[in-house]
PDB file of C-alpha atoms in Angstrom:
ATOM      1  CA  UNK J   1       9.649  14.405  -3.520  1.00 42.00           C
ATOM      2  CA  UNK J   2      12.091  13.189  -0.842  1.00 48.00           C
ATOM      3  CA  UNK J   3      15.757  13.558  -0.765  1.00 51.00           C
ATOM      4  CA  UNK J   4      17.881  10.788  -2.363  1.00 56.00           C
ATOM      5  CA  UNK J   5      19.705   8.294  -0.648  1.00 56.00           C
ATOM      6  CA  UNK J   6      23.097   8.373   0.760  1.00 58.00           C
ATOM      7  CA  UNK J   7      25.700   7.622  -1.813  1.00 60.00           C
ATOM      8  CA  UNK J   8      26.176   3.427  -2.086  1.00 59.00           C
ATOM      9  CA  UNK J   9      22.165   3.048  -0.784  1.00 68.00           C
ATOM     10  CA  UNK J  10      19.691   1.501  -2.695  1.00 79.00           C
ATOM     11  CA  UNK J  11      16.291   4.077  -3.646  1.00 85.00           C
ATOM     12  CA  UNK J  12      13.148   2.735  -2.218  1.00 86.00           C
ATOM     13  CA  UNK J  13      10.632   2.941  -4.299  1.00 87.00           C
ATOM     14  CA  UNK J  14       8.206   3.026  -1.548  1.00 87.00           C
ATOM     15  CA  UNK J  15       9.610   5.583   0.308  1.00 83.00           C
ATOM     16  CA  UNK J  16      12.239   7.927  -1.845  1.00 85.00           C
ATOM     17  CA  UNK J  17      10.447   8.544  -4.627  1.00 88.00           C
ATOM     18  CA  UNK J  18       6.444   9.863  -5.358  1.00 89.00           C
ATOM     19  CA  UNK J  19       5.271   6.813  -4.918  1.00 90.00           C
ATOM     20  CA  UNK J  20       5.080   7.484  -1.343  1.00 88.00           C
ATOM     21  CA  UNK J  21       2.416  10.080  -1.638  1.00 88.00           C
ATOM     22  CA  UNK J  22      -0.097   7.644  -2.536  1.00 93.00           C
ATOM     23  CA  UNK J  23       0.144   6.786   1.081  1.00 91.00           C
ATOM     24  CA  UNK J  24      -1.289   9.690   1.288  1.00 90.00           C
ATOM     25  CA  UNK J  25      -4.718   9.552  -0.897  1.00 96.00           C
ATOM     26  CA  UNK J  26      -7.030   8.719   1.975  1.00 96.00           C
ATOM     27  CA  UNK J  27      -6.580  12.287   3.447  1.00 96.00           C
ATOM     28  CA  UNK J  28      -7.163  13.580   0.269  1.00 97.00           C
ATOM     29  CA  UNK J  29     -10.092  12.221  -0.167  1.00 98.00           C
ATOM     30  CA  UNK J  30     -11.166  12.852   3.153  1.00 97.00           C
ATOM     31  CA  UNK J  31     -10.633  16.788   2.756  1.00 98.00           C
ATOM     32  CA  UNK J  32     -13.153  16.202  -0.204  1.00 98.00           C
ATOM     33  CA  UNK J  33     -15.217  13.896   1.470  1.00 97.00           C
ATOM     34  CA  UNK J  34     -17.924  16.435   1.665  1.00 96.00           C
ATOM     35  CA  UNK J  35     -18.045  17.348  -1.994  1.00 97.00           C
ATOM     36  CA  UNK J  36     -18.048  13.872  -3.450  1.00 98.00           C
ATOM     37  CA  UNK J  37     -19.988  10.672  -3.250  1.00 97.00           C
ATOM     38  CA  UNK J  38     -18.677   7.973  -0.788  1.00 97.00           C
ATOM     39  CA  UNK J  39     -17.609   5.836  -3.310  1.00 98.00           C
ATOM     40  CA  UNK J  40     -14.329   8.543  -4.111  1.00 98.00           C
ATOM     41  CA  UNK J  41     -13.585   8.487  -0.541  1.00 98.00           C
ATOM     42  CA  UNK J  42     -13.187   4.615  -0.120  1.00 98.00           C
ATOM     43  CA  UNK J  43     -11.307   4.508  -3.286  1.00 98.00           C
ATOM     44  CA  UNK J  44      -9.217   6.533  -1.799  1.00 98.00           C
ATOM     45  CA  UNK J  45      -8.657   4.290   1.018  1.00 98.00           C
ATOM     46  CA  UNK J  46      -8.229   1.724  -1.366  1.00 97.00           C
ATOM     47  CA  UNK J  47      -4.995   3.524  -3.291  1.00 97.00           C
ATOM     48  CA  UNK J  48      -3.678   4.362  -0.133  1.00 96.00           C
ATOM     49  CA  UNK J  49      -4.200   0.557   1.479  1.00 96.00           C
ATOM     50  CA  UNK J  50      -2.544  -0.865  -1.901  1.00 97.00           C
ATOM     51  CA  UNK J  51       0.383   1.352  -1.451  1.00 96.00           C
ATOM     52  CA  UNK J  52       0.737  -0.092   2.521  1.00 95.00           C
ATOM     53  CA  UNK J  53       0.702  -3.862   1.032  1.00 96.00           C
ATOM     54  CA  UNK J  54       2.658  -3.096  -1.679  1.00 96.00           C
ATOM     55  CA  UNK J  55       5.390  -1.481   0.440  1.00 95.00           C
ATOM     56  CA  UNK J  56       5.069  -4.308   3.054  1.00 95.00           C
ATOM     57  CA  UNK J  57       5.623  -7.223   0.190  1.00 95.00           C
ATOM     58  CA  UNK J  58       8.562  -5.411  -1.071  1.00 94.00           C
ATOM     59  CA  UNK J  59      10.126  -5.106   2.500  1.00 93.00           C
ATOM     60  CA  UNK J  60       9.784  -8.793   2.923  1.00 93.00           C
ATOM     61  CA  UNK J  61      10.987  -9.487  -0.518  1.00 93.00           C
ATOM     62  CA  UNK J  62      14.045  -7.802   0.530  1.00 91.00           C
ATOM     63  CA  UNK J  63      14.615  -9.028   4.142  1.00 88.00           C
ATOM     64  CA  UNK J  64      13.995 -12.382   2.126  1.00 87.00           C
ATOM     65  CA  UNK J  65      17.585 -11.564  -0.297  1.00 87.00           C
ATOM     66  CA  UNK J  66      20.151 -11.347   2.639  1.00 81.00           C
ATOM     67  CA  UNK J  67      21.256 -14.749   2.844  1.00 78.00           C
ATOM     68  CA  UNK J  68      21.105 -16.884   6.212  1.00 74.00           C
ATOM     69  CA  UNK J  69      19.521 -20.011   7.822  1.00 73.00           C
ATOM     70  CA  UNK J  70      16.130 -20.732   6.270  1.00 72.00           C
ATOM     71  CA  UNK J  71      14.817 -20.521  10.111  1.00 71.00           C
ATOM     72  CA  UNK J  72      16.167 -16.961  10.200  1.00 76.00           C
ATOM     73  CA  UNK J  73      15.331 -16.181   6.638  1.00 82.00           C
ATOM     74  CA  UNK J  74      11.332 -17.100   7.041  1.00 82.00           C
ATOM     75  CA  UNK J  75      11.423 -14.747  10.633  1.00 85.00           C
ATOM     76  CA  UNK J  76      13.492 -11.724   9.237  1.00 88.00           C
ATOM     77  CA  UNK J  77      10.628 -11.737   6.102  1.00 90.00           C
ATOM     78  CA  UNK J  78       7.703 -12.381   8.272  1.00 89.00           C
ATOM     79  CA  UNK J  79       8.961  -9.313  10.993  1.00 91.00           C
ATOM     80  CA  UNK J  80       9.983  -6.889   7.554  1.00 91.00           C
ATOM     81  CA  UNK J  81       6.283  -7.689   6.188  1.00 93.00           C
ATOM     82  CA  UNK J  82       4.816  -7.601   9.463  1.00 92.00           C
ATOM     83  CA  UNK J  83       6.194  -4.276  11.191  1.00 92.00           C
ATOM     84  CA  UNK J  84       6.385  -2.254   7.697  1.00 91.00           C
ATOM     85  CA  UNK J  85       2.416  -3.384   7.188  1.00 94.00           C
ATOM     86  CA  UNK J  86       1.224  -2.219  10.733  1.00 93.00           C
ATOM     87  CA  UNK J  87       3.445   0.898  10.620  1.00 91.00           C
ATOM     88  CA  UNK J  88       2.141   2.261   6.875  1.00 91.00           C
ATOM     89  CA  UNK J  89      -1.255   1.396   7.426  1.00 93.00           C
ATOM     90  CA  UNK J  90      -1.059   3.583  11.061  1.00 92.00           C
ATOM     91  CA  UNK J  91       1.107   6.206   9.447  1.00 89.00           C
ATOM     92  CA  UNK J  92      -0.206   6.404   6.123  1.00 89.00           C
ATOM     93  CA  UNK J  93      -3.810   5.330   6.915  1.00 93.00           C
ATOM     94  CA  UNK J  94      -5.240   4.985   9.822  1.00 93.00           C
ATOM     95  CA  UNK J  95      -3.936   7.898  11.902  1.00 92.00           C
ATOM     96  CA  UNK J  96      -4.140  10.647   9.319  1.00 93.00           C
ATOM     97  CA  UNK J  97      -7.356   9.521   8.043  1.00 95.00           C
ATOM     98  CA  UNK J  98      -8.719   9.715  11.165  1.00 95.00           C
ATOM     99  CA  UNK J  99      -7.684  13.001  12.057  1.00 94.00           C
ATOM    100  CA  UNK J 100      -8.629  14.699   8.637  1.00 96.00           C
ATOM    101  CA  UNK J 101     -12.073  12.906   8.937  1.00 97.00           C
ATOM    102  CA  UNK J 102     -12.241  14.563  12.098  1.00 97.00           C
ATOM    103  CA  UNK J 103     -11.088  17.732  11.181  1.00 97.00           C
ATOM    104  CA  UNK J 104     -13.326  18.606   8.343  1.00 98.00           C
ATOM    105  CA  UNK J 105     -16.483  16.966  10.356  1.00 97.00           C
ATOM    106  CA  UNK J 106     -15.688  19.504  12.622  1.00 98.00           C
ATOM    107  CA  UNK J 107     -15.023  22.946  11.115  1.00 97.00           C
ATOM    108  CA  UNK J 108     -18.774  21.965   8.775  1.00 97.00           C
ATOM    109  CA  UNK J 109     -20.059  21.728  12.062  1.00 97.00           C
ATOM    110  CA  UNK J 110     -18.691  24.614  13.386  1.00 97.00           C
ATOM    111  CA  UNK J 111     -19.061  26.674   9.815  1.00 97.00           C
ATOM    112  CA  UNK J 112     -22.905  25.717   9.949  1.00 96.00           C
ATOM    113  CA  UNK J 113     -23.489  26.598  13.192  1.00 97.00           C
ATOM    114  CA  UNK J 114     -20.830  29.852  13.398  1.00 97.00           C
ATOM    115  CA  UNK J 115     -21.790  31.156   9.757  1.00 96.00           C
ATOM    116  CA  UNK J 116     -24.585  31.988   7.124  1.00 95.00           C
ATOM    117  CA  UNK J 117     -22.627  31.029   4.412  1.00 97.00           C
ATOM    118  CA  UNK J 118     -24.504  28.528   1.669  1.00 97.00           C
ATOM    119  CA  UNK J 119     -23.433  25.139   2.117  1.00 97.00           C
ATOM    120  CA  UNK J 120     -21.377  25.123  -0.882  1.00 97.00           C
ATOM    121  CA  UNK J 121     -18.991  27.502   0.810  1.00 98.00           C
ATOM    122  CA  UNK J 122     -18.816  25.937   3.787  1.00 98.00           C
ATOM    123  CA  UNK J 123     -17.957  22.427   2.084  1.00 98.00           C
ATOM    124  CA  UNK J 124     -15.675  23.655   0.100  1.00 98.00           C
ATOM    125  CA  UNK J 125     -13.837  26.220   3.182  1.00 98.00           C
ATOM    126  CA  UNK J 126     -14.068  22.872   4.886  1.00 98.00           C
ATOM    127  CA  UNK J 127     -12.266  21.048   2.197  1.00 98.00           C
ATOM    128  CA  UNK J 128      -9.292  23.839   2.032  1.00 98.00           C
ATOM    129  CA  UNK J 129      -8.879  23.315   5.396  1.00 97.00           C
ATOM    130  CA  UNK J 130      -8.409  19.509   5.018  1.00 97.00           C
ATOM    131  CA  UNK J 131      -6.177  20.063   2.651  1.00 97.00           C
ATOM    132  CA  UNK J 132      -4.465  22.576   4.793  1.00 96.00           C
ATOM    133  CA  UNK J 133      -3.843  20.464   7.875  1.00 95.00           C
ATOM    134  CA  UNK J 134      -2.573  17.641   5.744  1.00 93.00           C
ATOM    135  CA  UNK J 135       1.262  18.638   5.823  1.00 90.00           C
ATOM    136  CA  UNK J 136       0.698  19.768   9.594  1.00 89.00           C
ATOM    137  CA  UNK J 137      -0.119  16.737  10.817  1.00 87.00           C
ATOM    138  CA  UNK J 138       1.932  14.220   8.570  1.00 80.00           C
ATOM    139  CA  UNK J 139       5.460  15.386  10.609  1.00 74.00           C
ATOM    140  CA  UNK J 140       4.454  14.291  14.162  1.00 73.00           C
ATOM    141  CA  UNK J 141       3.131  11.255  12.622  1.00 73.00           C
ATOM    142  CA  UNK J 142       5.690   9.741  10.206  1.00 63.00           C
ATOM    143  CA  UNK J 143       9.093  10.705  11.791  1.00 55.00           C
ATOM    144  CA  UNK J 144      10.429  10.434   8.003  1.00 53.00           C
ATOM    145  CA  UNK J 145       8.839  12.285   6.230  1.00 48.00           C
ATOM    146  CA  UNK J 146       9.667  15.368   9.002  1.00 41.00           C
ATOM    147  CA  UNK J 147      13.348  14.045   8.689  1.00 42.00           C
ATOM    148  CA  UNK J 148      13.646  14.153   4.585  1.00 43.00           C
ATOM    149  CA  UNK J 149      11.793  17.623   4.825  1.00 45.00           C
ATOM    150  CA  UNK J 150      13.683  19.694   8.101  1.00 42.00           C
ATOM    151  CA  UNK J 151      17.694  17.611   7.245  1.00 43.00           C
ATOM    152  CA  UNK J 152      16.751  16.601  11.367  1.00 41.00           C
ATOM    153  CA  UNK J 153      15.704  14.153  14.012  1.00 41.00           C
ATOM    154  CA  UNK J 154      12.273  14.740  14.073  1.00 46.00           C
ATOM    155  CA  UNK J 155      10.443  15.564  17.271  1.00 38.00           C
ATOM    156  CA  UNK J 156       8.481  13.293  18.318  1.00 41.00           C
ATOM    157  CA  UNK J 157       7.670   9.988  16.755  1.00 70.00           C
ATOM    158  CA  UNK J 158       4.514   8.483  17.500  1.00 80.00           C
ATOM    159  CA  UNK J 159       3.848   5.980  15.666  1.00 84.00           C
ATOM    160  CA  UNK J 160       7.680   4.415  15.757  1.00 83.00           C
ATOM    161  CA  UNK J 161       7.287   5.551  19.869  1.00 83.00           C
ATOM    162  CA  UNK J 162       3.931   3.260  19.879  1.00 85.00           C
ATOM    163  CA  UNK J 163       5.380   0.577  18.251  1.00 86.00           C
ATOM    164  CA  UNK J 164       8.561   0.470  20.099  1.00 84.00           C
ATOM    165  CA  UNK J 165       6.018   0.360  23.072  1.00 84.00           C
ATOM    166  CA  UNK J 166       4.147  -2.752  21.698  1.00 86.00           C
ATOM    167  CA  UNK J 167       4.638  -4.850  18.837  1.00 88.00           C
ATOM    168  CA  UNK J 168       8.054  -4.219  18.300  1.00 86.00           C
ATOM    169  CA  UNK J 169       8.961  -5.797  21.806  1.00 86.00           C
ATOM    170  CA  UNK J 170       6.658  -8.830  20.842  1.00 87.00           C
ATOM    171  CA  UNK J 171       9.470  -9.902  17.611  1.00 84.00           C
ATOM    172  CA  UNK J 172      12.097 -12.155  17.621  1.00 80.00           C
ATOM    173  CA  UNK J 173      15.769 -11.651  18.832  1.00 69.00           C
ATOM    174  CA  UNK J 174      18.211 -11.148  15.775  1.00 55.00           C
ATOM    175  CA  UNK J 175      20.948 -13.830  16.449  1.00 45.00           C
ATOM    176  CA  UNK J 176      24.319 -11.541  15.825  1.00 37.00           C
ATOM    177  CA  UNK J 177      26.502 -13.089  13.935  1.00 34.00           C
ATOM    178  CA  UNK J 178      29.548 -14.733  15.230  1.00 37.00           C
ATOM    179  CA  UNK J 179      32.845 -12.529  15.387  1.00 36.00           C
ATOM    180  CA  UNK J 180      34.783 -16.111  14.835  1.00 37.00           C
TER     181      UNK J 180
END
């Protein structure tokens, strides 16, 4: 689980406690995805992508609670809801989904071809290895999770880095407020 939040700061649900690590359930089920029907797999997807709307609805449920213009209300919640959806689903979903799926397609490829182990073995040495590569690749994509686990700016940031690129530049200026 992650570190707690600085003293007077609110816990996430979403992202300080274990709720987070159903984020996460798609590459799990992808490191299994040659040991179980199909159907596991997308349900899988389908934990993960209900933790990524979830987390998105709360953010704009929140950004919704600080009190300003309605104008500025209904854009603060839409940009909260927006950039928290996109981000999760890269971070949590798409990205590390991808890669696992990748990964294990691979190394049964390569255990078939490289080996004359039964194919049980071979799913299940490429299942390990799924599992394996999960914590590798999680800290160069979701700069948090490397922070809460190395106490340090993490180094590199891809998926904040590709939407500070992109979307991010696409949102609304935040009016400062006055110093009057």
């Amino acid at each position: 689980m992650s570190e707690p939040p600085p003293r007077g700061a609110e816990r996430d649900l979403f992202r300080d406690t274990w709720v987070r690590y159903l984020g996460y359930a798609n590459e799990v089920g992808e490191a299994f995805r040659s040991l179980v029907p199909a159907t596991v797999v997308w349900l899988s997807y389908g934990v993960s992508s209900s933790y990524v709307l979830a987390d998105a609805i709360d953010k704009g449920k929140k950004a919704g609670a600080v009190p300003s213009s309605e104008a500025g209300r209904s854009s603060r919640v839409t940009v909260a809801v927006v950039d928290t959806f996109v981000w999760q689903a890269l971070a949590s979903v798409a990205i590390p989904g991808f890669t696992i799926n990748r990964v294990c397609a691979a190394s049964l490829y390569i255990l078939g071809t490289a080996t004359r182990w039964p194919l049980s073995v071979r799913k299940w040495t490429t299942t390990a290895l799924g599992l394996l590569v999960i914590p590798v690749i999680i800290h160069p994509i979701d700069s948090s999770q490397w922070s809460l686990a190395h106490h340090c700016p993490p180094p590199h940031r891809s998926v904040d880095f590709l939407l500070d690129s992109s979307l991010r530049k696409l949102y609304p200026s935040v009016e400062k407020p006055s110093s009057s």
